[in-house]
mmCIF file of C-alpha atoms in Angstrom:
data_model
loop_
_atom_site.group_PDB
_atom_site.id
_atom_site.type_symbol
_atom_site.label_atom_id
_atom_site.label_comp_id
_atom_site.label_asym_id
_atom_site.label_seq_id
_atom_site.Cartn_x
_atom_site.Cartn_y
_atom_site.Cartn_z
ATOM 1 C CA TYR Z 1 -3.408 -5.496 -33.501
ATOM 2 C CA SER Z 2 -2.966 -8.595 -35.725
ATOM 3 C CA VAL Z 3 -6.725 -9.214 -35.241
ATOM 4 C CA VAL Z 4 -7.478 -5.766 -36.678
ATOM 5 C CA ARG Z 5 -5.241 -6.451 -39.672
ATOM 6 C CA LYS Z 6 -7.037 -9.733 -40.372
ATOM 7 C CA ILE Z 7 -10.448 -8.060 -40.119
ATOM 8 C CA SER Z 8 -9.246 -5.380 -42.549
ATOM 9 C CA SER Z 9 -8.160 -8.075 -45.018
ATOM 10 C CA ILE Z 10 -11.518 -9.850 -44.743
ATOM 11 C CA ARG Z 11 -13.371 -6.557 -45.316
ATOM 12 C CA SER Z 12 -11.278 -5.813 -48.413
ATOM 13 C CA PHE Z 13 -11.980 -9.301 -49.772
ATOM 14 C CA HIS Z 14 -15.736 -8.985 -49.179
ATOM 15 C CA LEU Z 15 -15.756 -5.560 -50.830
ATOM 16 C CA PHE Z 16 -14.183 -7.179 -53.868
ATOM 17 C CA LEU Z 17 -16.825 -9.964 -53.811
ATOM 18 C CA TYR Z 18 -19.626 -7.407 -53.578
ATOM 19 C CA LYS Z 19 -18.319 -5.322 -56.483
ATOM 20 C CA LYS Z 20 -17.557 -8.356 -58.668
ATOM 21 C CA TYR Z 21 -20.369 -10.791 -57.819
ATOM 22 C CA LYS Z 22 -22.853 -8.664 -55.802
ATOM 23 C CA ILE Z 23 -22.413 -10.979 -52.772
ATOM 24 C CA ASN Z 24 -23.706 -9.485 -49.531
ATOM 25 C CA ASP Z 25 -20.987 -7.891 -47.440
ATOM 26 C CA ILE Z 26 -21.340 -9.595 -44.041
ATOM 27 C CA THR Z 27 -18.310 -7.749 -42.645
ATOM 28 C CA GLU Z 28 -20.556 -4.764 -41.877
ATOM 29 C CA GLN Z 29 -21.665 -6.706 -38.797
ATOM 30 C CA ILE Z 30 -18.111 -7.061 -37.481
ATOM 31 C CA ASP Z 31 -16.924 -4.562 -34.886
ATOM 32 C CA ASN Z 32 -13.268 -3.721 -34.444
ATOM 33 C CA PRO Z 33 -11.960 -4.832 -31.043
ATOM 34 C CA ARG Z 34 -11.160 -2.056 -28.591
ATOM 35 C CA PHE Z 35 -7.672 -1.909 -27.150
ATOM 36 C CA TYR Z 36 -6.754 -0.705 -23.709
ATOM 37 C CA LYS Z 37 -3.333 -0.026 -22.295
ATOM 38 C CA LYS Z 38 -2.364 -2.789 -19.931
ATOM 39 C CA ILE Z 39 -1.728 -1.508 -16.430
ATOM 40 C CA PRO Z 40 1.857 -2.533 -15.587
ATOM 41 C CA ASP Z 41 2.626 -4.850 -12.685
ATOM 42 C CA VAL Z 42 4.374 -3.265 -9.715
ATOM 43 C CA LEU Z 43 5.912 -4.398 -6.442
ATOM 44 C CA SER Z 44 4.518 -3.464 -3.062
ATOM 45 C CA ILE Z 45 6.733 -1.592 -0.593
ATOM 46 C CA GLU Z 46 7.016 -4.824 1.415
ATOM 47 C CA GLU Z 47 8.190 -6.727 -1.672
ATOM 48 C CA VAL Z 48 10.762 -4.020 -2.454
ATOM 49 C CA ASP Z 49 12.092 -4.331 1.112
ATOM 50 C CA MET Z 50 12.324 -8.119 0.677
ATOM 51 C CA LEU Z 51 14.138 -7.737 -2.662
ATOM 52 C CA LEU Z 52 16.653 -5.302 -1.175
ATOM 53 C CA ASP Z 53 17.404 -7.530 1.803
ATOM 54 C CA ILE Z 54 20.555 -8.930 0.171
ATOM 55 C CA ASN Z 55 23.248 -10.861 2.016
ATOM 56 C CA LEU Z 56 26.306 -8.663 1.407
ATOM 57 C CA HIS Z 57 29.430 -10.807 1.329
ATOM 58 C CA ASP Z 58 31.420 -10.059 -1.850
ATOM 59 C CA ALA Z 59 31.911 -7.506 -4.644
ATOM 60 C CA TYR Z 60 29.020 -8.908 -6.693
ATOM 61 C CA SER Z 61 26.470 -8.786 -3.886
ATOM 62 C CA TYR Z 62 27.455 -5.188 -3.080
ATOM 63 C CA ARG Z 63 27.220 -4.294 -6.772
ATOM 64 C CA ASN Z 64 23.802 -5.964 -7.103
ATOM 65 C CA LYS Z 65 22.559 -4.168 -3.997
ATOM 66 C CA ALA Z 66 23.699 -0.820 -5.464
ATOM 67 C CA MET Z 67 22.110 -1.720 -8.797
ATOM 68 C CA ILE Z 68 18.666 -2.576 -7.394
ATOM 69 C CA GLU Z 69 18.677 0.397 -5.012
ATOM 70 C CA LEU Z 70 19.543 2.676 -7.935
ATOM 71 C CA MET Z 71 16.787 1.274 -10.172
ATOM 72 C CA TYR Z 72 14.146 1.643 -7.465
ATOM 73 C CA ALA Z 73 15.370 5.096 -6.384
ATOM 74 C CA THR Z 74 15.541 6.665 -9.854
ATOM 75 C CA GLY Z 75 13.338 4.683 -12.246
ATOM 76 C CA LEU Z 76 16.141 4.537 -14.822
ATOM 77 C CA ARG Z 77 15.595 2.517 -17.975
ATOM 78 C CA VAL Z 78 17.869 -0.522 -18.147
ATOM 79 C CA SER Z 79 19.726 1.031 -21.114
ATOM 80 C CA GLU Z 80 20.374 4.135 -19.008
ATOM 81 C CA LEU Z 81 21.453 2.044 -16.034
ATOM 82 C CA VAL Z 82 24.093 -0.047 -17.824
ATOM 83 C CA SER Z 83 25.617 3.003 -19.540
ATOM 84 C CA LEU Z 84 25.697 5.158 -16.390
ATOM 85 C CA GLU Z 85 29.232 6.391 -15.690
ATOM 86 C CA VAL Z 86 30.837 7.022 -12.297
ATOM 87 C CA ASN Z 87 31.032 10.772 -12.899
ATOM 88 C CA ASN Z 88 27.285 10.862 -13.631
ATOM 89 C CA VAL Z 89 26.565 10.134 -9.965
ATOM 90 C CA ASP Z 90 26.955 13.069 -7.582
ATOM 91 C CA LEU Z 91 27.034 11.487 -4.126
ATOM 92 C CA GLU Z 92 27.334 14.818 -2.337
ATOM 93 C CA GLU Z 93 24.341 16.420 -4.034
ATOM 94 C CA GLY Z 94 22.419 13.141 -4.276
ATOM 95 C CA ILE Z 95 21.737 13.428 -8.008
ATOM 96 C CA VAL Z 96 22.143 11.157 -11.036
ATOM 97 C CA ARG Z 97 22.673 12.604 -14.500
ATOM 98 C CA CYS Z 98 21.503 10.235 -17.201
ATOM 99 C CA PHE Z 99 21.008 10.294 -20.946
ATOM 100 C CA GLY Z 100 17.704 8.913 -22.200
ATOM 101 C CA LYS Z 101 16.105 8.467 -25.602
ATOM 102 C CA GLY Z 102 17.583 10.744 -28.234
ATOM 103 C CA ASN Z 103 20.526 11.306 -25.882
ATOM 104 C CA LYS Z 104 18.337 13.732 -23.941
ATOM 105 C CA GLN Z 105 19.909 14.636 -20.598
ATOM 106 C CA ARG Z 106 17.998 14.736 -17.316
ATOM 107 C CA TYR Z 107 18.757 14.837 -13.590
ATOM 108 C CA VAL Z 108 17.115 12.533 -11.053
ATOM 109 C CA PRO Z 109 17.469 12.766 -7.247
ATOM 110 C CA ILE Z 110 18.651 9.688 -5.302
ATOM 111 C CA ASN Z 111 17.456 8.661 -1.852
ATOM 112 C CA GLU Z 112 19.791 8.031 1.093
ATOM 113 C CA ALA Z 113 19.559 4.237 0.956
ATOM 114 C CA ALA Z 114 20.672 4.185 -2.694
ATOM 115 C CA LEU Z 115 23.441 6.723 -2.028
ATOM 116 C CA PHE Z 116 24.752 4.577 0.817
ATOM 117 C CA ALA Z 117 24.697 1.386 -1.307
ATOM 118 C CA ILE Z 118 26.407 3.088 -4.273
ATOM 119 C CA ASN Z 119 29.082 4.617 -2.042
ATOM 120 C CA ASP Z 120 29.751 1.239 -0.388
ATOM 121 C CA TYR Z 121 30.178 -0.420 -3.785
ATOM 122 C CA LEU Z 122 32.384 2.375 -5.149
ATOM 123 C CA VAL Z 123 34.682 2.685 -2.139
ATOM 124 C CA LYS Z 124 35.080 -0.996 -1.280
ATOM 125 C CA PHE Z 125 34.504 -3.095 -4.387
ATOM 126 C CA ARG Z 126 34.386 -1.426 -7.804
ATOM 127 C CA SER Z 127 38.199 -1.376 -8.081
ATOM 128 C CA LYS Z 128 38.197 -5.166 -7.555
ATOM 129 C CA LEU Z 129 36.004 -5.590 -10.640
ATOM 130 C CA GLU Z 130 38.126 -3.337 -12.848
ATOM 131 C CA TYR Z 131 40.205 -4.960 -15.556
ATOM 132 C CA LYS Z 132 42.374 -3.912 -18.494
ATOM 133 C CA GLU Z 133 39.323 -3.196 -20.628
ATOM 134 C CA SER Z 134 37.428 -1.348 -17.899
ATOM 135 C CA ASN Z 135 35.819 1.937 -18.819
ATOM 136 C CA ASP Z 136 34.143 4.603 -16.736
ATOM 137 C CA VAL Z 137 30.775 2.842 -16.323
ATOM 138 C CA LEU Z 138 29.537 2.544 -12.764
ATOM 139 C CA LEU Z 139 28.375 -1.062 -12.768
ATOM 140 C CA LEU Z 140 30.899 -3.629 -13.993
ATOM 141 C CA ASN Z 141 30.654 -7.362 -14.670
ATOM 142 C CA LYS Z 142 33.285 -9.884 -13.568
ATOM 143 C CA LYS Z 143 35.403 -9.060 -16.628
ATOM 144 C CA GLY Z 144 35.356 -5.350 -15.853
ATOM 145 C CA ARG Z 145 33.031 -4.600 -18.743
ATOM 146 C CA VAL Z 146 29.541 -3.173 -19.177
ATOM 147 C CA ILE Z 147 26.846 -5.408 -17.688
ATOM 148 C CA LYS Z 148 24.439 -6.897 -20.227
ATOM 149 C CA ARG Z 149 20.674 -6.486 -19.909
ATOM 150 C CA GLU Z 150 20.199 -10.250 -19.871
ATOM 151 C CA TYR Z 151 22.297 -10.519 -16.724
ATOM 152 C CA ILE Z 152 20.169 -7.928 -14.920
ATOM 153 C CA ASN Z 153 17.002 -9.886 -15.736
ATOM 154 C CA LYS Z 154 18.542 -13.098 -14.439
ATOM 155 C CA MET Z 155 19.910 -11.385 -11.336
ATOM 156 C CA LEU Z 156 16.535 -9.855 -10.461
ATOM 157 C CA ASN Z 157 14.688 -13.149 -10.878
ATOM 158 C CA LYS Z 158 17.258 -14.994 -8.804
ATOM 159 C CA ALA Z 159 17.040 -12.330 -6.081
ATOM 160 C CA SER Z 160 13.226 -12.391 -6.108
ATOM 161 C CA LYS Z 161 13.095 -16.186 -5.723
ATOM 162 C CA LYS Z 162 15.595 -16.028 -2.898
ATOM 163 C CA ALA Z 163 13.481 -13.338 -1.215
ATOM 164 C CA GLY Z 164 10.320 -15.445 -1.597
ATOM 165 C CA ILE Z 165 8.579 -13.025 -3.982
ATOM 166 C CA ASN Z 166 6.119 -14.857 -6.204
ATOM 167 C CA LYS Z 167 6.504 -12.545 -9.220
ATOM 168 C CA ARG Z 168 8.678 -12.541 -12.307
ATOM 169 C CA ILE Z 169 10.615 -9.301 -11.872
ATOM 170 C CA HIS Z 170 12.247 -7.386 -14.706
ATOM 171 C CA PRO Z 171 14.043 -4.001 -14.726
ATOM 172 C CA HIS Z 172 11.060 -2.127 -16.160
ATOM 173 C CA MET Z 173 8.906 -3.366 -13.279
ATOM 174 C CA LEU Z 174 11.176 -1.453 -10.900
ATOM 175 C CA ARG Z 175 10.699 1.629 -13.097
ATOM 176 C CA HIS Z 176 6.924 1.180 -12.833
ATOM 177 C CA THR Z 177 7.237 0.616 -9.076
ATOM 178 C CA PHE Z 178 9.309 3.767 -8.632
ATOM 179 C CA SER Z 179 6.665 5.854 -10.418
ATOM 180 C CA THR Z 180 3.703 4.272 -8.658
ATOM 181 C CA HIS Z 181 5.133 4.636 -5.160
ATOM 182 C CA LEU Z 182 5.936 8.297 -5.846
ATOM 183 C CA LEU Z 183 2.383 8.950 -7.047
ATOM 184 C CA GLU Z 184 0.850 7.105 -4.099
ATOM 185 C CA ASN Z 185 2.857 9.279 -1.742
ATOM 186 C CA GLY Z 186 1.722 12.559 -3.268
ATOM 187 C CA ALA Z 187 4.319 13.308 -5.953
ATOM 188 C CA ASN Z 188 3.267 15.629 -8.777
ATOM 189 C CA LEU Z 189 2.626 13.873 -12.110
ATOM 190 C CA ARG Z 190 4.724 16.459 -13.963
ATOM 191 C CA SER Z 191 7.654 15.794 -11.624
ATOM 192 C CA ILE Z 192 7.363 12.051 -12.254
ATOM 193 C CA GLN Z 193 7.261 12.739 -16.012
ATOM 194 C CA THR Z 194 10.507 14.717 -15.745
ATOM 195 C CA MET Z 195 12.266 12.053 -13.672
ATOM 196 C CA LEU Z 196 11.188 9.273 -16.041
ATOM 197 C CA GLY Z 197 12.215 11.244 -19.111
ATOM 198 C CA HIS Z 198 8.803 10.876 -20.776
ATOM 199 C CA LYS Z 199 8.283 13.230 -23.714
ATOM 200 C CA ASN Z 200 4.503 13.314 -23.302
ATOM 201 C CA LEU Z 201 2.508 13.479 -20.079
ATOM 202 C CA SER Z 202 0.021 10.987 -21.552
ATOM 203 C CA THR Z 203 2.693 8.274 -21.224
ATOM 204 C CA THR Z 204 3.082 9.029 -17.517
ATOM 205 C CA GLU Z 205 -0.692 9.077 -16.910
ATOM 206 C CA ILE Z 206 -0.836 5.253 -17.003
ATOM 207 C CA TYR Z 207 0.312 5.367 -13.374
ATOM 208 C CA THR Z 208 -2.822 7.259 -12.330
ATOM 209 C CA HIS Z 209 -4.788 4.121 -13.231
ATOM 210 C CA ILE Z 210 -2.602 2.044 -10.925
ATOM 211 C CA ASP Z 211 -3.195 4.533 -8.124
ATOM 212 C CA LYS Z 212 -6.992 4.422 -8.646
ATOM 213 C CA LYS Z 213 -6.890 0.614 -8.672
ATOM 214 C CA LYS Z 214 -5.104 0.638 -5.323
ATOM 215 C CA LEU Z 215 -7.606 3.125 -3.840
ATOM 216 C CA ILE Z 216 -10.546 0.958 -4.966
#
Protein backbone atom coordinates (compact mmCIF):
# COMPACT_ATOMS: atom_id res chain seq x y z
CA TYR A 1 0.00 0.00 0.00
CA SER A 2 2.97 2.39 0.42
CA VAL A 3 3.50 2.06 -3.37
CA VAL A 4 -0.04 3.31 -3.97
CA ARG A 5 0.53 6.27 -1.66
CA LYS A 6 3.71 7.22 -3.53
CA ILE A 7 1.95 6.97 -6.90
CA SER A 8 -0.83 9.19 -5.54
CA SER A 9 1.74 11.79 -4.46
CA ILE A 10 3.43 11.72 -7.87
CA ARG A 11 0.05 12.15 -9.61
CA SER A 12 -0.81 15.13 -7.40
CA PHE A 13 2.57 16.72 -8.16
CA HIS A 14 2.17 16.22 -11.92
CA LEU A 15 -1.35 17.66 -11.79
CA PHE A 16 0.14 20.74 -10.17
CA LEU A 17 2.84 20.93 -12.89
CA TYR A 18 0.21 20.63 -15.62
CA LYS A 19 -2.00 23.36 -14.17
CA LYS A 20 0.92 25.70 -13.42
CA TYR A 21 3.31 25.09 -16.33
CA LYS A 22 1.24 23.02 -18.82
CA ILE A 23 3.74 20.12 -18.54
CA ASN A 24 2.40 16.84 -19.89
CA ASP A 25 1.02 14.58 -17.19
CA ILE A 26 2.91 11.30 -17.70
CA THR A 27 1.24 9.70 -14.67
CA GLU A 28 -1.76 8.82 -16.85
CA GLN A 29 0.33 5.90 -18.11
CA ILE A 30 0.87 4.50 -14.61
CA ASP A 31 -1.43 1.73 -13.43
CA ASN A 32 -2.13 1.13 -9.77
CA PRO A 33 -0.78 -2.24 -8.60
CA ARG A 34 -3.38 -4.88 -7.80
CA PHE A 35 -3.33 -6.43 -4.36
CA TYR A 36 -4.30 -9.96 -3.51
CA LYS A 37 -4.79 -11.51 -0.12
CA LYS A 38 -1.86 -13.73 0.69
CA ILE A 39 -2.91 -17.32 1.25
CA PRO A 40 -1.73 -18.21 4.78
CA ASP A 41 0.78 -20.99 5.39
CA VAL A 42 -0.57 -24.10 7.09
CA LEU A 43 0.80 -27.34 8.49
CA SER A 44 0.03 -30.73 7.02
CA ILE A 45 -1.63 -33.37 9.20
CA GLU A 46 1.73 -35.19 9.33
CA GLU A 47 3.48 -32.03 10.54
CA VAL A 48 0.81 -31.49 13.22
CA ASP A 49 1.37 -35.07 14.42
CA MET A 50 5.13 -34.41 14.56
CA LEU A 51 4.61 -31.16 16.49
CA LEU A 52 2.35 -32.86 19.03
CA ASP A 53 4.77 -35.72 19.62
CA ILE A 54 6.17 -34.10 22.78
CA ASN A 55 8.29 -35.91 25.35
CA LEU A 56 6.15 -35.52 28.49
CA HIS A 57 8.38 -35.41 31.55
CA ASP A 58 7.51 -32.34 33.66
CA ALA A 59 4.81 -29.72 34.32
CA TYR A 60 6.00 -27.51 31.45
CA SER A 61 5.97 -30.24 28.82
CA TYR A 62 2.45 -31.29 29.88
CA ARG A 63 1.34 -27.65 29.79
CA ASN A 64 2.88 -27.12 26.34
CA LYS A 65 1.23 -30.29 25.05
CA ALA A 66 -2.16 -29.06 26.33
CA MET A 67 -1.51 -25.64 24.82
CA ILE A 68 -0.68 -26.88 21.31
CA GLU A 69 -3.50 -29.44 21.34
CA LEU A 70 -5.93 -26.68 22.36
CA MET A 71 -4.74 -24.29 19.64
CA TYR A 72 -5.03 -26.93 16.92
CA ALA A 73 -8.38 -28.25 18.21
CA THR A 74 -10.14 -24.89 18.54
CA GLY A 75 -8.38 -22.32 16.35
CA LEU A 76 -8.30 -19.83 19.23
CA ARG A 77 -6.49 -16.54 18.73
CA VAL A 78 -3.39 -16.25 20.92
CA SER A 79 -5.06 -13.44 22.91
CA GLU A 80 -8.01 -15.75 23.58
CA LEU A 81 -5.72 -18.62 24.50
CA VAL A 82 -3.66 -16.79 27.14
CA SER A 83 -6.75 -15.31 28.80
CA LEU A 84 -8.71 -18.58 28.85
CA GLU A 85 -9.79 -19.46 32.39
CA VAL A 86 -10.17 -22.93 33.91
CA ASN A 87 -13.94 -22.56 34.23
CA ASN A 88 -14.19 -21.73 30.51
CA VAL A 89 -13.27 -25.32 29.66
CA ASP A 90 -16.04 -27.89 30.06
CA LEU A 91 -14.26 -31.24 29.98
CA GLU A 92 -17.47 -33.24 30.32
CA GLU A 93 -19.26 -31.55 27.43
CA GLY A 94 -16.06 -31.05 25.42
CA ILE A 95 -16.59 -27.33 24.87
CA VAL A 96 -14.49 -24.18 25.30
CA ARG A 97 -16.12 -20.83 25.98
CA CYS A 98 -13.96 -17.96 24.83
CA PHE A 99 -14.25 -14.21 24.45
CA GLY A 100 -13.05 -12.77 21.15
CA LYS A 101 -12.86 -9.31 19.65
CA GLY A 102 -15.24 -6.86 21.28
CA ASN A 103 -15.57 -9.33 24.16
CA LYS A 104 -17.94 -11.35 21.98
CA GLN A 105 -18.60 -14.78 23.47
CA ARG A 106 -18.56 -18.01 21.46
CA TYR A 107 -18.42 -21.75 22.11
CA VAL A 108 -16.02 -24.10 20.32
CA PRO A 109 -16.02 -27.92 20.56
CA ILE A 110 -12.79 -29.71 21.59
CA ASN A 111 -11.60 -33.05 20.26
CA GLU A 112 -10.72 -36.02 22.48
CA ALA A 113 -6.95 -35.65 22.14
CA ALA A 114 -7.08 -32.04 23.36
CA LEU A 115 -9.49 -32.94 26.18
CA PHE A 116 -7.14 -35.69 27.34
CA ALA A 117 -4.09 -33.37 27.26
CA ILE A 118 -5.91 -30.57 29.11
CA ASN A 119 -7.22 -32.97 31.76
CA ASP A 120 -3.73 -34.43 32.28
CA TYR A 121 -2.26 -30.96 32.76
CA LEU A 122 -5.06 -29.83 35.09
CA VAL A 123 -5.12 -32.92 37.30
CA LYS A 124 -1.39 -33.57 37.56
CA PHE A 125 0.51 -30.32 37.03
CA ARG A 126 -1.37 -27.01 37.06
CA SER A 127 -1.31 -26.85 40.88
CA LYS A 128 2.50 -27.15 40.76
CA LEU A 129 2.67 -23.98 38.65
CA GLU A 130 0.36 -21.97 40.91
CA TYR A 131 1.88 -19.24 43.02
CA LYS A 132 0.73 -16.43 45.31
CA GLU A 133 -0.21 -14.26 42.35
CA SER A 134 -1.95 -17.03 40.43
CA ASN A 135 -5.33 -16.27 38.94
CA ASP A 136 -7.92 -18.46 37.28
CA VAL A 137 -6.24 -18.66 33.85
CA LEU A 138 -5.77 -22.16 32.49
CA LEU A 139 -2.21 -21.90 31.23
CA LEU A 140 0.36 -20.60 33.71
CA ASN A 141 4.03 -19.69 33.38
CA LYS A 142 6.70 -20.72 35.90
CA LYS A 143 5.76 -17.78 38.14
CA GLY A 144 2.10 -18.77 38.17
CA ARG A 145 1.11 -15.86 35.96
CA VAL A 146 -0.45 -15.41 32.53
CA ILE A 147 1.79 -16.68 29.73
CA LYS A 148 3.05 -13.99 27.36
CA ARG A 149 2.54 -14.22 23.60
CA GLU A 150 6.28 -14.02 23.02
CA TYR A 151 6.80 -17.20 25.00
CA ILE A 152 4.26 -19.10 22.90
CA ASN A 153 6.07 -18.07 19.70
CA LYS A 154 9.40 -19.21 21.11
CA MET A 155 7.91 -22.45 22.42
CA LEU A 156 6.33 -23.32 19.07
CA ASN A 157 9.54 -22.65 17.14
CA LYS A 158 11.58 -24.68 19.59
CA ALA A 159 9.08 -27.56 19.36
CA SER A 160 9.02 -27.41 15.55
CA LYS A 161 12.83 -27.56 15.30
CA LYS A 162 12.91 -30.47 17.71
CA ALA A 163 10.26 -32.24 15.62
CA GLY A 164 12.25 -31.64 12.42
CA ILE A 165 9.64 -29.36 10.82
CA ASN A 166 11.26 -26.95 8.38
CA LYS A 167 8.78 -24.10 8.93
CA ARG A 168 8.66 -21.08 11.20
CA ILE A 169 5.51 -21.77 13.22
CA HIS A 170 3.49 -19.11 14.99
CA PRO A 171 0.16 -19.34 16.88
CA HIS A 172 -1.88 -17.94 14.00
CA MET A 173 -0.54 -20.67 11.72
CA LEU A 174 -2.24 -23.23 13.97
CA ARG A 175 -5.46 -21.21 13.66
CA HIS A 176 -5.11 -21.33 9.86
CA THR A 177 -4.32 -25.06 10.04
CA PHE A 178 -7.37 -25.75 12.19
CA SER A 179 -9.64 -24.02 9.66
CA THR A 180 -8.05 -25.59 6.60
CA HIS A 181 -8.16 -29.14 7.93
CA LEU A 182 -11.83 -28.70 8.86
CA LEU A 183 -12.66 -27.44 5.37
CA GLU A 184 -10.69 -30.22 3.69
CA ASN A 185 -12.66 -32.77 5.68
CA GLY A 186 -16.06 -31.41 4.69
CA ALA A 187 -16.89 -28.85 7.40
CA ASN A 188 -19.40 -26.14 6.50
CA LEU A 189 -17.87 -22.69 5.91
CA ARG A 190 -20.49 -21.06 8.14
CA SER A 191 -19.60 -23.44 10.98
CA ILE A 192 -15.91 -22.58 10.60
CA GLN A 193 -16.83 -18.87 10.64
CA THR A 194 -18.68 -19.35 13.93
CA MET A 195 -15.85 -21.31 15.54
CA LEU A 196 -13.25 -18.75 14.46
CA GLY A 197 -15.36 -15.83 15.64
CA HIS A 198 -15.20 -14.05 12.27
CA LYS A 199 -17.74 -11.24 11.91
CA ASN A 200 -17.92 -11.55 8.13
CA LEU A 201 -17.95 -14.71 6.04
CA SER A 202 -15.63 -13.02 3.53
CA THR A 203 -12.82 -13.26 6.11
CA THR A 204 -13.34 -17.02 6.40
CA GLU A 205 -13.47 -17.51 2.61
CA ILE A 206 -9.67 -17.19 2.36
CA TYR A 207 -9.53 -20.85 3.40
CA THR A 208 -11.45 -21.91 0.29
CA HIS A 209 -8.43 -20.76 -1.74
CA ILE A 210 -6.16 -23.00 0.31
CA ASP A 211 -8.49 -25.93 -0.30
CA LYS A 212 -8.53 -25.29 -4.08
CA LYS A 213 -4.73 -25.04 -4.09
CA LYS A 214 -4.50 -28.43 -2.41
CA LEU A 215 -6.97 -29.99 -4.88
CA ILE A 216 -4.97 -28.65 -7.85
